[in-house]
PDB file of C-alpha atoms in Angstrom:
ATOM      1  CA  GLU A 119      17.238  10.577  -0.541  1.00  0.00           C
ATOM      2  CA  ALA A 120      17.521   7.603  -2.872  1.00  0.00           C
ATOM      3  CA  GLY A 121      14.302   5.898  -3.849  1.00  0.00           C
ATOM      4  CA  VAL A 122      13.474   2.222  -4.033  1.00  0.00           C
ATOM      5  CA  VAL A 123      15.993   0.471  -6.235  1.00  0.00           C
ATOM      6  CA  GLN A 124      15.189  -2.627  -8.277  1.00  0.00           C
ATOM      7  CA  SER A 125      17.252  -4.789 -10.547  1.00  0.00           C
ATOM      8  CA  PRO A 126      17.256  -5.937 -13.197  1.00  0.00           C
ATOM      9  CA  ARG A 127      14.894  -3.590 -15.015  1.00  0.00           C
ATOM     10  CA  TYR A 128      14.157  -6.135 -17.711  1.00  0.00           C
ATOM     11  CA  LYS A 129      14.489  -9.848 -17.882  1.00  0.00           C
ATOM     12  CA  ILE A 130      13.700 -12.305 -20.689  1.00  0.00           C
ATOM     13  CA  ILE A 131      13.859 -16.018 -19.951  1.00  0.00           C
ATOM     14  CA  GLU A 132      12.519 -19.219 -21.372  1.00  0.00           C
ATOM     15  CA  LYS A 133       9.839 -21.127 -19.496  1.00  0.00           C
ATOM     16  CA  LYS A 134      11.015 -23.512 -16.806  1.00  0.00           C
ATOM     17  CA  GLN A 135      14.060 -21.379 -16.139  1.00  0.00           C
ATOM     18  CA  PRO A 136      14.622 -19.774 -12.716  1.00  0.00           C
ATOM     19  CA  VAL A 137      14.665 -15.999 -12.241  1.00  0.00           C
ATOM     20  CA  ALA A 138      15.374 -13.675  -9.339  1.00  0.00           C
ATOM     21  CA  PHE A 139      14.598 -10.018  -8.682  1.00  0.00           C
ATOM     22  CA  TRP A 140      16.303  -7.777  -6.174  1.00  0.00           C
ATOM     23  CA  CYS A 141      14.969  -4.812  -4.261  1.00  0.00           C
ATOM     24  CA  ASN A 142      16.674  -2.241  -2.005  1.00  0.00           C
ATOM     25  CA  PRO A 143      14.090  -0.186  -0.115  1.00  0.00           C
ATOM     26  CA  ILE A 144      14.403   3.385   1.085  1.00  0.00           C
ATOM     27  CA  SER A 145      16.764   3.614   4.005  1.00  0.00           C
ATOM     28  CA  GLY A 146      14.921   3.223   7.301  1.00  0.00           C
ATOM     29  CA  HIS A 147      11.739   1.789   5.804  1.00  0.00           C
ATOM     30  CA  ASN A 148      10.840  -1.296   7.802  1.00  0.00           C
ATOM     31  CA  THR A 149       7.994  -2.470   5.604  1.00  0.00           C
ATOM     32  CA  LEU A 150       8.657  -3.954   2.169  1.00  0.00           C
ATOM     33  CA  TYR A 151       6.135  -5.094  -0.416  1.00  0.00           C
ATOM     34  CA  TRP A 152       6.346  -7.141  -3.610  1.00  0.00           C
ATOM     35  CA  TYR A 153       3.561  -6.607  -6.149  1.00  0.00           C
ATOM     36  CA  ARG A 154       2.847  -8.181  -9.503  1.00  0.00           C
ATOM     37  CA  GLN A 155       1.300  -6.036 -12.212  1.00  0.00           C
ATOM     38  CA  ASN A 156      -0.142  -7.869 -15.201  1.00  0.00           C
ATOM     39  CA  LEU A 157      -0.646  -6.004 -18.439  1.00  0.00           C
ATOM     40  CA  GLY A 158      -3.644  -3.676 -18.207  1.00  0.00           C
ATOM     41  CA  GLN A 159      -4.148  -4.332 -14.529  1.00  0.00           C
ATOM     42  CA  GLY A 160      -3.388  -2.725 -11.241  1.00  0.00           C
ATOM     43  CA  PRO A 161      -0.664  -4.053  -8.937  1.00  0.00           C
ATOM     44  CA  GLU A 162      -1.563  -7.026  -6.780  1.00  0.00           C
ATOM     45  CA  LEU A 163       0.240  -7.800  -3.533  1.00  0.00           C
ATOM     46  CA  LEU A 164       2.389 -10.912  -3.451  1.00  0.00           C
ATOM     47  CA  ILE A 165       4.052 -10.538  -0.073  1.00  0.00           C
ATOM     48  CA  ARG A 166       4.581  -7.977   2.673  1.00  0.00           C
ATOM     49  CA  TYR A 167       7.486  -7.882   5.118  1.00  0.00           C
ATOM     50  CA  GLU A 168       7.670  -6.134   8.440  1.00  0.00           C
ATOM     51  CA  ASN A 169      11.429  -6.031   8.980  1.00  0.00           C
ATOM     52  CA  GLU A 170      12.563  -9.570   8.190  1.00  0.00           C
ATOM     53  CA  GLU A 171       9.221 -11.232   8.888  1.00  0.00           C
ATOM     54  CA  ALA A 172       6.787 -12.082   6.115  1.00  0.00           C
ATOM     55  CA  VAL A 173       3.470 -10.987   7.643  1.00  0.00           C
ATOM     56  CA  ASP A 174       1.225 -11.394   4.581  1.00  0.00           C
ATOM     57  CA  ASP A 175       2.136 -13.936   1.923  1.00  0.00           C
ATOM     58  CA  SER A 176      -1.370 -15.233   1.285  1.00  0.00           C
ATOM     59  CA  GLN A 177      -1.233 -14.318  -2.442  1.00  0.00           C
ATOM     60  CA  LEU A 178       2.235 -15.716  -3.069  1.00  0.00           C
ATOM     61  CA  PRO A 179       2.134 -18.873  -5.224  1.00  0.00           C
ATOM     62  CA  LYS A 180       4.326 -20.875  -2.926  1.00  0.00           C
ATOM     63  CA  ASP A 181       4.832 -23.819  -5.242  1.00  0.00           C
ATOM     64  CA  ARG A 182       7.124 -21.772  -7.467  1.00  0.00           C
ATOM     65  CA  PHE A 183       7.628 -18.379  -5.795  1.00  0.00           C
ATOM     66  CA  SER A 184       9.840 -17.653  -2.830  1.00  0.00           C
ATOM     67  CA  ALA A 185      11.082 -14.476  -1.205  1.00  0.00           C
ATOM     68  CA  GLU A 186      13.487 -13.476   1.498  1.00  0.00           C
ATOM     69  CA  ARG A 187      14.466 -10.342   3.274  1.00  0.00           C
ATOM     70  CA  LEU A 188      17.698 -10.912   5.094  1.00  0.00           C
ATOM     71  CA  LYS A 189      18.564  -8.522   7.890  1.00  0.00           C
ATOM     72  CA  GLY A 190      15.340  -6.634   7.233  1.00  0.00           C
ATOM     73  CA  VAL A 191      16.782  -4.533   4.430  1.00  0.00           C
ATOM     74  CA  ASP A 192      17.207  -5.861   0.863  1.00  0.00           C
ATOM     75  CA  SER A 193      14.844  -8.448  -0.531  1.00  0.00           C
ATOM     76  CA  THR A 194      14.911 -11.040  -3.251  1.00  0.00           C
ATOM     77  CA  LEU A 195      11.940 -12.546  -5.054  1.00  0.00           C
ATOM     78  CA  LYS A 196      12.507 -15.823  -6.895  1.00  0.00           C
ATOM     79  CA  ILE A 197      10.491 -17.831  -9.369  1.00  0.00           C
ATOM     80  CA  GLN A 198      11.461 -21.430 -10.086  1.00  0.00           C
ATOM     81  CA  PRO A 199      10.476 -22.632 -12.566  1.00  0.00           C
ATOM     82  CA  ALA A 200       8.959 -19.745 -14.498  1.00  0.00           C
ATOM     83  CA  GLU A 201       5.770 -20.241 -16.518  1.00  0.00           C
ATOM     84  CA  LEU A 202       4.409 -18.266 -19.443  1.00  0.00           C
ATOM     85  CA  GLY A 203       1.784 -16.700 -17.206  1.00  0.00           C
ATOM     86  CA  ASP A 204       4.454 -15.167 -14.977  1.00  0.00           C
ATOM     87  CA  SER A 205       5.171 -12.522 -17.581  1.00  0.00           C
ATOM     88  CA  ALA A 206       4.413  -9.264 -15.768  1.00  0.00           C
ATOM     89  CA  VAL A 207       6.021  -6.293 -14.075  1.00  0.00           C
ATOM     90  CA  TYR A 208       7.212  -7.031 -10.533  1.00  0.00           C
ATOM     91  CA  LEU A 209       7.132  -3.964  -8.343  1.00  0.00           C
ATOM     92  CA  CYS A 210       8.808  -3.446  -5.006  1.00  0.00           C
ATOM     93  CA  ALA A 211       7.608  -0.809  -2.560  1.00  0.00           C
ATOM     94  CA  SER A 212       8.569   0.263   0.925  1.00  0.00           C
ATOM     95  CA  SER A 213       7.027   2.270   3.729  1.00  0.00           C
ATOM     96  CA  SER A 214       7.797   3.488   7.225  1.00  0.00           C
ATOM     97  CA  ASP A 215       5.587   2.830  10.208  1.00  0.00           C
ATOM     98  CA  ARG A 216       6.385   6.326  11.412  1.00  0.00           C
ATOM     99  CA  ALA A 217       3.868   7.580   8.845  1.00  0.00           C
ATOM    100  CA  ASN A 218       0.315   7.197  10.057  1.00  0.00           C
ATOM    101  CA  TYR A 219      -0.994   6.260   6.675  1.00  0.00           C
ATOM    102  CA  ASN A 220       1.954   4.096   5.661  1.00  0.00           C
ATOM    103  CA  GLU A 221       2.539   5.815   2.295  1.00  0.00           C
ATOM    104  CA  GLN A 222       4.200   3.361  -0.008  1.00  0.00           C
ATOM    105  CA  PHE A 223       7.067   4.367  -2.262  1.00  0.00           C
ATOM    106  CA  PHE A 224       7.457   2.293  -5.403  1.00  0.00           C
ATOM    107  CA  GLY A 225      10.494   1.250  -7.393  1.00  0.00           C
ATOM    108  CA  PRO A 226      10.551   1.275 -11.198  1.00  0.00           C
ATOM    109  CA  GLY A 227       9.791  -2.447 -11.437  1.00  0.00           C
ATOM    110  CA  THR A 228      11.293  -5.418 -13.236  1.00  0.00           C
ATOM    111  CA  ARG A 229       9.565  -6.347 -16.486  1.00  0.00           C
ATOM    112  CA  LEU A 230       9.700 -10.125 -16.867  1.00  0.00           C
ATOM    113  CA  THR A 231       9.052 -11.808 -20.182  1.00  0.00           C
ATOM    114  CA  VAL A 232       8.783 -15.578 -20.204  1.00  0.00           C
ATOM    115  CA  LEU A 233       9.068 -17.156 -23.692  1.00  0.00           C
TER     116      LEU A 233
ATOM    117  CA  ALA B 250     -12.812  -7.483   1.652  1.00  0.00           C
ATOM    118  CA  GLN B 251     -12.076  -4.318  -0.226  1.00  0.00           C
ATOM    119  CA  SER B 252     -12.404  -3.538  -3.919  1.00  0.00           C
ATOM    120  CA  VAL B 253     -11.908  -0.621  -6.280  1.00  0.00           C
ATOM    121  CA  THR B 254     -13.711   0.059  -9.542  1.00  0.00           C
ATOM    122  CA  GLN B 255     -12.343   2.554 -11.996  1.00  0.00           C
ATOM    123  CA  LEU B 256     -14.845   3.462 -14.676  1.00  0.00           C
ATOM    124  CA  GLY B 257     -13.246   3.659 -18.086  1.00  0.00           C
ATOM    125  CA  SER B 258     -10.012   1.968 -18.989  1.00  0.00           C
ATOM    126  CA  HIS B 259      -9.186   4.952 -21.264  1.00  0.00           C
ATOM    127  CA  VAL B 260     -10.161   8.626 -21.000  1.00  0.00           C
ATOM    128  CA  SER B 261      -9.344  11.108 -23.745  1.00  0.00           C
ATOM    129  CA  VAL B 262      -9.304  14.865 -23.271  1.00  0.00           C
ATOM    130  CA  SER B 263      -7.997  17.856 -25.107  1.00  0.00           C
ATOM    131  CA  GLU B 264      -5.221  19.982 -23.681  1.00  0.00           C
ATOM    132  CA  GLY B 265      -6.777  22.601 -21.415  1.00  0.00           C
ATOM    133  CA  ALA B 266      -9.985  20.600 -20.823  1.00  0.00           C
ATOM    134  CA  LEU B 267     -11.232  19.270 -17.513  1.00  0.00           C
ATOM    135  CA  VAL B 268      -9.885  15.915 -16.387  1.00  0.00           C
ATOM    136  CA  LEU B 269     -12.287  13.605 -14.487  1.00  0.00           C
ATOM    137  CA  LEU B 270     -11.205  10.079 -13.581  1.00  0.00           C
ATOM    138  CA  ARG B 271     -13.780   8.043 -11.687  1.00  0.00           C
ATOM    139  CA  CYS B 272     -13.152   5.753  -8.735  1.00  0.00           C
ATOM    140  CA  ASN B 273     -15.649   3.868  -6.577  1.00  0.00           C
ATOM    141  CA  TYR B 274     -14.607   1.691  -3.688  1.00  0.00           C
ATOM    142  CA  SER B 275     -16.044  -0.963  -1.434  1.00  0.00           C
ATOM    143  CA  SER B 276     -14.880  -1.238   2.142  1.00  0.00           C
ATOM    144  CA  SER B 277     -16.469  -2.497   5.352  1.00  0.00           C
ATOM    145  CA  VAL B 278     -14.405  -0.164   7.497  1.00  0.00           C
ATOM    146  CA  PRO B 279     -13.361   3.486   7.165  1.00  0.00           C
ATOM    147  CA  PRO B 280     -11.031   3.594   4.222  1.00  0.00           C
ATOM    148  CA  TYR B 281      -7.855   5.328   3.347  1.00  0.00           C
ATOM    149  CA  LEU B 282      -7.948   6.274  -0.343  1.00  0.00           C
ATOM    150  CA  PHE B 283      -5.156   6.994  -2.752  1.00  0.00           C
ATOM    151  CA  TRP B 284      -4.500   8.052  -6.314  1.00  0.00           C
ATOM    152  CA  TYR B 285      -1.219   6.972  -7.959  1.00  0.00           C
ATOM    153  CA  VAL B 286       0.143   7.912 -11.372  1.00  0.00           C
ATOM    154  CA  GLN B 287       2.377   5.653 -13.484  1.00  0.00           C
ATOM    155  CA  TYR B 288       4.369   6.938 -16.414  1.00  0.00           C
ATOM    156  CA  PRO B 289       5.655   4.456 -19.006  1.00  0.00           C
ATOM    157  CA  ASN B 290       8.354   2.122 -17.656  1.00  0.00           C
ATOM    158  CA  GLN B 291       8.246   3.751 -14.251  1.00  0.00           C
ATOM    159  CA  GLY B 292       6.939   2.855 -10.820  1.00  0.00           C
ATOM    160  CA  LEU B 293       3.883   4.351  -9.206  1.00  0.00           C
ATOM    161  CA  GLN B 294       4.014   7.853  -7.762  1.00  0.00           C
ATOM    162  CA  LEU B 295       1.534   9.079  -5.134  1.00  0.00           C
ATOM    163  CA  LEU B 296      -0.640  11.941  -6.375  1.00  0.00           C
ATOM    164  CA  LEU B 297      -2.786  12.421  -3.313  1.00  0.00           C
ATOM    165  CA  LYS B 298      -4.437  10.643  -0.427  1.00  0.00           C
ATOM    166  CA  TYR B 299      -7.425  10.830   1.858  1.00  0.00           C
ATOM    167  CA  THR B 300      -7.049   9.543   5.414  1.00  0.00           C
ATOM    168  CA  THR B 301      -9.196  11.642   7.745  1.00  0.00           C
ATOM    169  CA  GLY B 302     -10.447  15.202   8.001  1.00  0.00           C
ATOM    170  CA  ALA B 303     -11.177  17.398   4.975  1.00  0.00           C
ATOM    171  CA  THR B 304     -12.884  15.424   2.250  1.00  0.00           C
ATOM    172  CA  LEU B 305     -11.440  17.542  -0.580  1.00  0.00           C
ATOM    173  CA  VAL B 306      -7.764  16.737  -0.889  1.00  0.00           C
ATOM    174  CA  LYS B 307      -5.231  18.451  -3.088  1.00  0.00           C
ATOM    175  CA  GLY B 308      -2.260  16.704  -4.557  1.00  0.00           C
ATOM    176  CA  ILE B 309       0.653  17.315  -6.826  1.00  0.00           C
ATOM    177  CA  ASN B 310       0.521  18.688 -10.359  1.00  0.00           C
ATOM    178  CA  GLY B 311      -2.796  20.471  -9.787  1.00  0.00           C
ATOM    179  CA  PHE B 312      -4.868  17.330  -9.138  1.00  0.00           C
ATOM    180  CA  GLU B 313      -7.513  17.081  -6.462  1.00  0.00           C
ATOM    181  CA  ALA B 314     -10.042  14.467  -5.323  1.00  0.00           C
ATOM    182  CA  GLU B 315     -13.121  14.486  -3.143  1.00  0.00           C
ATOM    183  CA  PHE B 316     -14.102  11.687  -0.751  1.00  0.00           C
ATOM    184  CA  LYS B 317     -17.857  11.162  -0.828  1.00  0.00           C
ATOM    185  CA  LYS B 318     -18.817   8.572   1.720  1.00  0.00           C
ATOM    186  CA  SER B 319     -22.493   8.464   0.704  1.00  0.00           C
ATOM    187  CA  GLU B 320     -21.470   7.672  -2.902  1.00  0.00           C
ATOM    188  CA  THR B 321     -18.433   5.518  -1.945  1.00  0.00           C
ATOM    189  CA  SER B 322     -16.461   7.566  -4.500  1.00  0.00           C
ATOM    190  CA  PHE B 323     -13.094   9.237  -4.759  1.00  0.00           C
ATOM    191  CA  HIS B 324     -13.004  10.832  -8.195  1.00  0.00           C
ATOM    192  CA  LEU B 325      -9.851  12.579  -9.403  1.00  0.00           C
ATOM    193  CA  THR B 326     -10.066  15.957 -11.161  1.00  0.00           C
ATOM    194  CA  LYS B 327      -7.877  18.570 -12.691  1.00  0.00           C
ATOM    195  CA  PRO B 328      -9.284  21.818 -14.111  1.00  0.00           C
ATOM    196  CA  SER B 329      -6.987  22.002 -17.137  1.00  0.00           C
ATOM    197  CA  ALA B 330      -5.194  19.082 -18.711  1.00  0.00           C
ATOM    198  CA  HIS B 331      -1.586  19.343 -19.811  1.00  0.00           C
ATOM    199  CA  MET B 332       0.191  17.127 -22.273  1.00  0.00           C
ATOM    200  CA  SER B 333       2.473  15.943 -19.484  1.00  0.00           C
ATOM    201  CA  ASP B 334      -0.563  14.492 -17.633  1.00  0.00           C
ATOM    202  CA  ALA B 335      -0.782  11.644 -20.119  1.00  0.00           C
ATOM    203  CA  ALA B 336      -0.158   8.528 -18.042  1.00  0.00           C
ATOM    204  CA  GLU B 337      -2.004   5.715 -16.292  1.00  0.00           C
ATOM    205  CA  TYR B 338      -3.814   6.516 -13.100  1.00  0.00           C
ATOM    206  CA  PHE B 339      -4.607   4.006 -10.327  1.00  0.00           C
ATOM    207  CA  CYS B 340      -7.047   4.421  -7.460  1.00  0.00           C
ATOM    208  CA  ALA B 341      -6.298   2.365  -4.354  1.00  0.00           C
ATOM    209  CA  VAL B 342      -7.915   1.679  -0.977  1.00  0.00           C
ATOM    210  CA  SER B 343      -6.661   0.410   2.361  1.00  0.00           C
ATOM    211  CA  GLU B 344      -8.236  -0.043   5.726  1.00  0.00           C
ATOM    212  CA  ALA B 345      -7.450   2.817   8.057  1.00  0.00           C
ATOM    213  CA  GLY B 346      -4.213   2.005   9.844  1.00  0.00           C
ATOM    214  CA  TYR B 347      -3.549  -1.103   7.755  1.00  0.00           C
ATOM    215  CA  SER B 348      -0.994  -0.804   5.033  1.00  0.00           C
ATOM    216  CA  THR B 349      -1.980  -3.284   2.340  1.00  0.00           C
ATOM    217  CA  LEU B 350      -3.371  -1.536  -0.721  1.00  0.00           C
ATOM    218  CA  THR B 351      -6.000  -2.820  -3.073  1.00  0.00           C
ATOM    219  CA  PHE B 352      -5.728  -1.239  -6.523  1.00  0.00           C
ATOM    220  CA  GLY B 353      -8.173  -0.648  -9.287  1.00  0.00           C
ATOM    221  CA  LYS B 354      -7.387  -1.717 -12.847  1.00  0.00           C
ATOM    222  CA  GLY B 355      -6.237   1.727 -13.853  1.00  0.00           C
ATOM    223  CA  THR B 356      -7.361   4.433 -16.258  1.00  0.00           C
ATOM    224  CA  MET B 357      -5.139   5.541 -19.135  1.00  0.00           C
ATOM    225  CA  LEU B 358      -5.410   9.288 -19.622  1.00  0.00           C
ATOM    226  CA  LEU B 359      -4.775  10.453 -23.172  1.00  0.00           C
ATOM    227  CA  VAL B 360      -4.247  14.182 -23.847  1.00  0.00           C
ATOM    228  CA  SER B 361      -4.468  15.542 -27.347  1.00  0.00           C
ATOM    229  CA  PRO B 362      -3.216  18.965 -28.514  1.00  0.00           C
TER     230      PRO B 362
END
């Protein structure tokens, strides 16, 4: 079974530029998460989807961040415009509601560097 | 609100020595507790979890952890460290039945020959 796929793995941009990250969850997983992991910190939730509905986006900086999950499968996270403080690793995870503890499976992440 | 505190940003052990990584949590409801490992440039991999039942849980790669409600702790141990255990370890908590995880800041485990 393929794991969570993310692309690109690395991205370097200048500040004020837009950037987008893509995530393909494990097949059949209805819940998808985007986390941001700053250097030396644990991951922090940005947004959680149940199928195509964003059910928890309270920590998403909505002035510059947006996300979508069309058809309840793949998801895209966008930043426009990027700021220096957005440099971090962006992790995507997925889980199935058939598991009673909702174990989350993580992708390898996208490391964003904003210059 | 939930929170996780991991004592020690770095822990150094010799190969073959006991590994002990500390995690304390705060939760107003019965928690689910997790330990994840992250190798360089990789995503997080689940080591073990506590949901209900037996408080001593065994995970992959010889790791285990014990849920102690009275101490609000979930420390991770391994009897004998291996060089391949060198990685960053994250403790996480969620409310029972609710999927959002709150992570600690992580502990980097360094293993010397």
